[in-house]
Short mmCIF file of C-alpha atoms in Angstrom, two decimals:
data_model
loop_
_atom_site.label_atom_id
_atom_site.label_comp_id
_atom_site.label_asym_id
_atom_site.label_seq_id
_atom_site.Cartn_x
_atom_site.Cartn_y
_atom_site.Cartn_z
CA MET A 651 -0.19 -0.16 0.09
CA LYS A 652 1.38 3.32 -1.05
CA PRO A 653 1.87 5.88 1.75
CA LEU A 654 -0.40 8.68 1.72
CA LYS A 655 0.70 12.09 0.32
CA GLU A 656 0.60 15.06 2.79
CA ILE A 657 -0.73 18.52 3.18
CA ILE A 658 1.11 20.34 5.83
CA PHE A 659 -1.48 22.97 6.84
CA TYR A 660 -0.02 26.02 8.71
CA TYR A 661 -2.83 28.19 10.45
CA ASP A 662 -3.93 30.47 13.13
CA VAL A 663 -7.38 30.71 14.11
CA VAL A 664 -7.12 34.78 14.48
CA CYS A 665 -7.25 34.53 10.54
CA PRO A 666 -10.84 34.13 8.93
CA PHE A 667 -9.26 33.18 5.57
CA ALA A 668 -7.51 30.30 7.22
CA TYR A 669 -10.71 29.45 9.00
CA ALA A 670 -12.25 29.03 5.30
CA ALA A 671 -9.41 27.14 4.31
CA SER A 672 -9.85 24.60 7.56
CA ARG A 673 -13.40 23.94 6.26
CA LEU A 674 -12.43 23.14 2.64
CA VAL A 675 -8.76 21.44 3.29
CA GLU A 676 -9.96 18.18 4.10
CA GLY A 677 -12.47 17.79 1.09
CA MET A 678 -9.48 18.45 -1.14
CA ALA A 679 -7.23 16.01 0.82
CA ARG A 680 -10.26 13.35 0.00
CA ARG A 681 -10.19 14.24 -3.84
CA ALA A 682 -6.56 13.94 -3.91
CA GLY A 683 -5.90 10.84 -1.97
CA ALA A 684 -4.00 12.92 0.69
CA ARG A 685 -3.60 13.21 4.45
CA VAL A 686 -3.77 16.66 6.07
CA ARG A 687 -1.12 17.36 9.04
CA TRP A 688 -2.48 20.49 11.17
CA ARG A 689 0.36 22.60 12.17
CA PRO A 690 -0.47 25.37 14.54
CA VAL A 691 1.40 28.64 13.99
CA LEU A 692 1.38 32.01 15.48
CA LEU A 693 0.64 34.43 12.94
CA GLY A 694 2.01 37.43 14.89
CA GLY A 695 5.35 35.58 14.91
CA LEU A 696 5.14 35.06 11.16
CA TYR A 697 4.87 38.75 10.71
CA GLU A 698 7.64 39.59 13.21
CA ALA A 699 10.19 36.87 11.48
CA THR A 700 9.54 38.34 7.77
CA GLU A 701 9.53 42.04 9.16
CA ALA A 702 5.75 42.56 8.08
CA PRO A 703 5.08 46.29 8.01
CA GLN A 704 1.83 45.91 10.30
CA GLY A 705 4.19 44.54 12.93
CA LYS A 706 3.44 41.43 15.07
CA ASP A 707 0.54 42.58 16.99
CA ASN A 708 -1.51 44.06 14.13
CA SER A 709 -3.72 42.78 11.28
CA ALA A 710 -2.31 42.75 7.61
CA THR A 711 -5.62 44.94 6.97
CA SER A 712 -4.20 47.55 9.24
CA VAL A 713 -1.33 48.91 6.45
CA MET A 714 -3.74 48.58 3.62
CA ALA A 715 -5.11 51.29 1.52
CA PRO A 716 -9.12 51.87 2.14
CA ALA A 717 -9.93 50.80 -1.19
CA ARG A 718 -8.03 47.49 -0.95
CA LYS A 719 -9.31 47.03 2.61
CA MET A 720 -12.62 47.17 1.40
CA VAL A 721 -12.27 44.87 -1.42
CA THR A 722 -10.44 42.18 0.94
CA ALA A 723 -13.60 42.51 3.23
CA ASN A 724 -15.93 42.11 0.53
CA ASP A 725 -13.84 39.02 -1.25
CA LEU A 726 -13.76 37.51 2.28
CA GLN A 727 -17.73 37.50 2.33
CA ILE A 728 -18.13 36.22 -1.08
CA GLN A 729 -15.88 33.20 -0.47
CA PHE A 730 -17.81 32.45 2.49
CA GLN A 731 -21.01 32.54 0.60
CA ARG A 732 -19.39 30.75 -2.21
CA TYR A 733 -18.32 27.68 -0.06
CA ARG A 734 -21.57 27.88 2.12
CA ILE A 735 -19.37 28.43 5.39
CA PRO A 736 -20.98 29.48 8.50
CA PHE A 737 -19.79 32.86 9.51
CA ASN A 738 -20.56 35.88 12.02
CA SER A 739 -18.37 38.88 12.09
CA PRO A 740 -16.83 38.76 15.48
CA SER A 741 -17.49 41.78 17.82
CA ARG A 742 -13.87 41.26 19.20
CA ASN A 743 -11.43 41.23 16.25
CA PRO A 744 -8.49 40.69 15.94
CA GLN A 745 -8.17 38.84 19.34
CA LYS A 746 -4.75 37.62 20.93
CA THR A 747 -4.52 33.95 20.07
CA LEU A 748 -1.35 33.06 21.73
CA ASN A 749 -3.16 30.83 24.35
CA ALA A 750 -5.51 29.26 21.73
CA MET A 751 -2.52 28.27 19.65
CA ARG A 752 -0.52 27.04 22.58
CA LEU A 753 -3.43 24.70 23.48
CA LEU A 754 -3.52 23.45 19.89
CA ALA A 755 0.20 22.82 19.87
CA ALA A 756 -0.55 20.86 23.01
CA ALA A 757 -3.14 18.74 21.80
CA PRO A 758 -2.80 15.16 21.43
CA GLN A 759 -2.13 14.09 17.97
CA ASP A 760 -2.31 10.37 18.30
CA GLN A 761 -5.17 9.00 16.09
CA ARG A 762 -8.44 8.25 17.93
CA GLY A 763 -10.04 6.38 14.96
CA PRO A 764 -9.62 5.19 11.41
CA THR A 765 -6.90 6.88 9.64
CA ASP A 766 -7.37 6.10 5.80
CA VAL A 767 -8.20 8.77 3.61
CA ALA A 768 -12.19 8.56 3.63
CA ASP A 769 -12.34 9.49 7.27
CA GLY A 770 -9.19 11.75 7.34
CA ASP A 771 -6.96 12.91 10.41
CA THR A 772 -9.03 12.17 13.37
CA SER A 773 -6.62 13.58 15.97
CA MET A 774 -7.89 15.56 18.76
CA ARG A 775 -5.88 18.77 17.39
CA ARG A 776 -8.07 18.73 14.16
CA GLU A 777 -11.18 18.36 16.26
CA LEU A 778 -10.16 21.19 18.60
CA THR A 779 -8.96 23.45 15.91
CA HIS A 780 -12.65 23.33 14.36
CA ALA A 781 -14.09 23.81 17.89
CA LEU A 782 -11.92 27.01 18.23
CA TYR A 783 -12.54 28.50 14.82
CA ARG A 784 -16.42 27.84 15.48
CA ALA A 785 -15.87 29.70 18.67
CA TYR A 786 -14.05 32.64 16.90
CA TRP A 787 -15.66 32.96 13.78
CA VAL A 788 -19.44 31.77 14.19
CA GLU A 789 -20.29 32.13 17.85
CA ASP A 790 -18.53 35.09 19.05
CA GLN A 791 -16.75 33.81 21.74
CA ASP A 792 -13.38 35.50 23.63
CA LEU A 793 -10.43 33.01 22.98
CA THR A 794 -8.56 35.23 25.58
CA ASP A 795 -10.84 33.54 28.06
CA SER A 796 -9.54 30.48 29.54
CA LYS A 797 -13.07 29.14 30.64
CA VAL A 798 -13.69 29.24 26.54
CA LEU A 799 -10.69 27.41 25.87
CA GLU A 800 -11.29 24.75 28.64
CA LYS A 801 -15.12 24.26 27.44
CA ALA A 802 -13.74 23.89 23.62
CA ALA A 803 -11.10 20.91 25.12
CA ARG A 804 -13.92 19.38 27.03
CA ASP A 805 -16.35 19.37 24.13
CA VAL A 806 -13.87 17.42 22.02
CA GLY A 807 -13.41 14.87 24.99
CA TRP A 808 -10.00 16.39 26.18
CA SER A 809 -9.57 16.54 29.84
CA ILE A 810 -7.13 19.14 30.68
CA SER A 811 -6.28 21.83 33.06
CA VAL A 812 -5.87 24.81 30.62
CA PRO A 813 -4.15 26.87 32.97
CA GLU A 814 -1.51 24.51 33.62
CA VAL A 815 -0.97 24.06 29.55
CA LEU A 816 -0.71 27.74 29.39
CA ASN A 817 1.83 28.01 32.15
CA SER A 818 5.27 27.80 30.45
CA ALA A 819 6.72 27.11 33.91
CA THR A 820 5.08 23.68 33.81
CA THR A 821 6.48 20.72 31.96
CA GLN A 822 3.35 20.56 29.68
CA GLY A 823 3.27 24.37 29.29
CA SER A 824 6.80 24.61 28.41
CA ARG A 825 6.24 21.92 25.89
CA ALA A 826 3.39 23.56 24.40
CA ALA A 827 5.08 26.77 23.77
CA ALA A 828 8.16 25.04 22.41
CA VAL A 829 6.19 23.14 19.73
CA LEU A 830 4.23 26.42 18.76
CA ARG A 831 7.50 28.24 18.20
CA ALA A 832 9.09 25.20 16.15
CA ASN A 833 6.22 25.27 14.17
CA THR A 834 6.29 28.86 13.39
CA GLU A 835 10.17 28.57 12.80
CA GLU A 836 9.56 25.85 10.36
CA ALA A 837 6.97 27.72 8.36
CA VAL A 838 9.06 30.63 8.30
CA GLY A 839 12.03 28.30 7.14
CA ARG A 840 9.69 27.20 4.23
CA GLY A 841 8.93 30.83 3.13
CA ALA A 842 5.70 31.37 4.77
CA PHE A 843 4.78 35.07 5.68
CA GLY A 844 1.10 34.27 6.50
CA VAL A 845 -1.86 31.93 6.77
CA PRO A 846 -3.18 29.79 5.27
CA SER A 847 -0.17 28.35 4.15
CA PHE A 848 0.12 24.82 2.48
CA TRP A 849 3.35 22.69 2.29
CA VAL A 850 3.10 20.09 -0.44
CA ASN A 851 5.84 18.16 -2.39
CA ASP A 852 8.52 20.65 -0.83
CA ARG A 853 6.81 23.50 -2.21
CA LEU A 854 4.65 26.32 -0.44
CA TYR A 855 1.27 27.91 -1.20
CA TRP A 856 -0.21 30.36 0.31
CA GLY A 857 -3.92 31.77 0.60
CA LEU A 858 -7.37 30.55 0.42
CA ASP A 859 -7.42 30.95 -3.43
CA ARG A 860 -4.65 28.65 -4.14
CA PHE A 861 -6.54 25.27 -3.62
CA ALA A 862 -6.84 24.42 -7.22
CA LEU A 863 -2.88 24.80 -7.43
CA VAL A 864 -2.48 22.72 -4.39
CA GLU A 865 -4.84 19.95 -5.43
CA SER A 866 -3.04 19.91 -8.75
CA GLU A 867 0.26 19.51 -7.10
CA LEU A 868 -0.80 16.43 -5.24
CA THR A 869 -2.69 14.65 -8.21
CA GLY A 870 -0.39 15.58 -10.79
CA HIS A 871 -3.37 16.85 -13.17
CA HIS A 872 -4.85 20.12 -14.05
CA VAL A 873 -7.48 20.99 -11.57
CA PRO A 874 -10.02 23.84 -12.48
CA LEU A 875 -11.12 26.45 -10.29
CA PHE A 876 -14.41 26.13 -8.44
CA ARG A 877 -17.38 27.65 -10.07
CA ALA A 878 -19.84 29.20 -7.74
CA ALA A 879 -22.74 29.15 -10.05
CA LYS A 880 -24.13 27.17 -13.23
CA VAL A 881 -24.82 28.89 -16.46
CA PRO A 882 -28.65 29.78 -16.18
CA GLU A 883 -31.01 27.73 -18.25
CA ASP A 884 -32.45 30.80 -20.02
CA ALA A 885 -28.79 31.97 -20.96
CA ALA A 886 -29.48 32.13 -24.75
CA THR A 887 -32.55 34.39 -24.34
CA ARG A 888 -30.85 36.92 -21.69
CA PRO A 889 -29.72 40.00 -23.11
CA GLU A 890 -26.01 40.46 -23.72
CA GLN A 891 -23.92 41.03 -20.73
CA THR A 892 -20.75 43.37 -20.63
CA LEU A 893 -17.50 42.39 -18.97
CA THR A 894 -15.35 45.52 -18.43
CA ILE A 895 -11.49 44.47 -18.07
CA TYR A 896 -9.22 47.28 -16.48
CA PHE A 897 -5.55 46.41 -17.40
CA ASP A 898 -2.03 47.62 -17.44
CA PHE A 899 0.50 45.78 -19.35
CA SER A 900 3.03 45.80 -16.56
CA SER A 901 0.99 43.74 -14.22
CA PRO A 902 1.75 39.74 -14.28
CA TRP A 903 -1.47 39.09 -12.68
CA THR A 904 -3.52 40.86 -15.42
CA PHE A 905 -1.75 39.12 -18.16
CA LEU A 906 -2.52 35.85 -16.33
CA GLY A 907 -6.21 36.85 -16.26
CA VAL A 908 -6.20 38.03 -20.00
CA THR A 909 -5.06 34.63 -21.05
CA GLN A 910 -8.09 32.98 -19.36
CA ILE A 911 -10.66 35.36 -20.97
CA PRO A 912 -11.31 33.06 -23.99
CA ALA A 913 -11.84 29.92 -21.73
CA LEU A 914 -14.08 31.65 -19.57
CA LEU A 915 -16.19 33.12 -22.47
CA GLU A 916 -16.57 29.64 -23.88
CA SER A 917 -17.93 27.87 -20.58
CA LEU A 918 -20.67 30.64 -20.37
CA ARG A 919 -22.05 29.69 -23.80
CA PRO A 920 -24.85 30.25 -24.64
CA LEU A 921 -24.80 33.50 -22.59
CA ARG A 922 -23.74 36.34 -24.80
CA VAL A 923 -20.86 38.36 -23.38
CA ARG A 924 -19.29 41.52 -24.80
CA VAL A 925 -15.92 42.19 -23.61
CA GLU A 926 -14.88 46.04 -22.99
CA TRP A 927 -11.20 46.50 -22.78
CA VAL A 928 -10.28 49.56 -20.75
CA PRO A 929 -6.44 50.49 -20.28
CA ILE A 930 -5.49 52.24 -17.15
CA LEU A 931 -2.23 53.43 -15.61
CA LEU A 932 -1.56 51.35 -12.57
CA GLY A 933 0.62 53.84 -11.03
CA ALA A 934 -1.95 56.43 -11.16
CA VAL A 935 -4.60 53.83 -9.27
CA PHE A 936 -1.93 53.11 -6.68
CA LYS A 937 -1.61 56.92 -6.18
CA ALA A 938 -5.06 57.68 -5.94
CA ILE A 939 -6.03 55.02 -3.53
CA GLY A 940 -2.86 55.74 -1.17
CA THR A 941 -0.55 52.75 -2.19
CA PRO A 942 2.98 53.52 -2.68
CA VAL A 943 3.95 53.84 -6.20
CA VAL A 944 7.17 52.02 -6.28
CA ARG A 945 8.47 48.56 -7.27
CA SER A 946 6.48 45.90 -5.22
CA HIS A 947 9.55 44.13 -3.63
CA ALA A 948 10.18 47.61 -1.91
CA VAL A 949 7.07 47.79 0.06
CA ILE A 950 6.29 43.71 0.60
CA VAL A 951 8.45 41.48 2.71
CA ARG A 952 10.96 39.34 0.99
CA ALA A 953 9.25 36.31 1.67
CA LEU A 954 6.14 37.63 -0.16
CA CYS A 955 8.21 38.78 -2.85
CA ALA A 956 9.67 35.47 -3.55
CA TRP A 957 6.50 33.67 -3.20
CA VAL A 958 4.96 35.91 -6.06
CA GLN A 959 7.63 34.94 -8.19
CA VAL A 960 7.03 31.13 -7.58
CA ASN A 961 3.22 31.51 -7.51
CA VAL A 962 3.04 33.36 -10.86
CA HIS A 963 5.23 30.51 -12.51
CA CYS A 964 2.80 27.80 -10.77
CA HIS A 965 -0.27 29.67 -12.74
CA LEU A 966 1.56 29.51 -15.99
CA PHE A 967 2.50 25.86 -15.79
CA SER A 968 -0.79 24.87 -14.60
CA GLY A 969 -2.59 26.85 -17.53
CA SER A 970 -0.02 25.79 -20.06
CA ILE A 971 0.52 29.45 -20.70
CA PHE A 972 3.57 30.98 -22.72
CA PHE A 973 5.49 33.76 -20.81
CA SER A 974 8.72 35.28 -21.58
CA GLY A 975 10.97 35.43 -18.45
CA MET A 976 10.28 39.02 -17.39
CA MET A 977 9.23 38.20 -13.88
CA ARG A 978 12.49 39.91 -12.03
CA ALA A 979 11.86 43.08 -14.16
CA LEU A 980 8.31 43.32 -13.42
CA ILE A 981 7.97 42.91 -9.55
#
């Protein structure tokens, strides 16, 4: 019997995108015949190690231009609706999740049931992860409250003294802190700068919208992006729709998007779509919304810059797209 392929999933319960990923990663693993390894990290530790501009105690959105912050918030809502994931905006956000993540680091990883791919990873850490994500992003509970953490542990069948686990002076507390620190350092060493991050076949993938690439990496086959809606049955009788594309030749992401337009239009048939191409000056947009108008590697952390280069090439390879080697000059 062949050993199962693995997805190492780096996460912190403070991140809503990582929450969404936690609800989807097991389904992807089943389709690919893989196993998920749940690896809790401290997001603030990733920020600190990679010298992120927001610092270790703030959210990435705290340094975003207002326009980008709004788009990011809207995108998050779209993703939750798209995948039918329960979500209630918490009244306290962001919360300090150091204690919650130490508790997860201390959670037993021994299997408590079948471990084949159909059942997935049944470790207590997995169950506690789901419980804490639910407490934060659905039930609006305060994860800095040790009683909330104790209830979550009790609900998954783990009888534990949370104060003892969180006390670094105890053997158990010291081990939990060391595991969380080691996990975070491992993620940083592999190029992670945020969550959700996935380590598959010695390659890092970051972001909720990279699931198709992760699945392609696991299976060795092209995996199309998830389609949220079907073409309506009355598409042929509907009036022509307009797709407006704003573009600047300097952006590799624009290039990637443009290469996919013919396939998109074909997939929408018999719906009639007229494409409207609108050239813009990307630097002028950056200036208008308050984003620095400089080469991106001067304003993003080195780890993110390196990931962008690899990720663009992953998209190009996945879509069999020709691309001249201008990546370094463009970013």
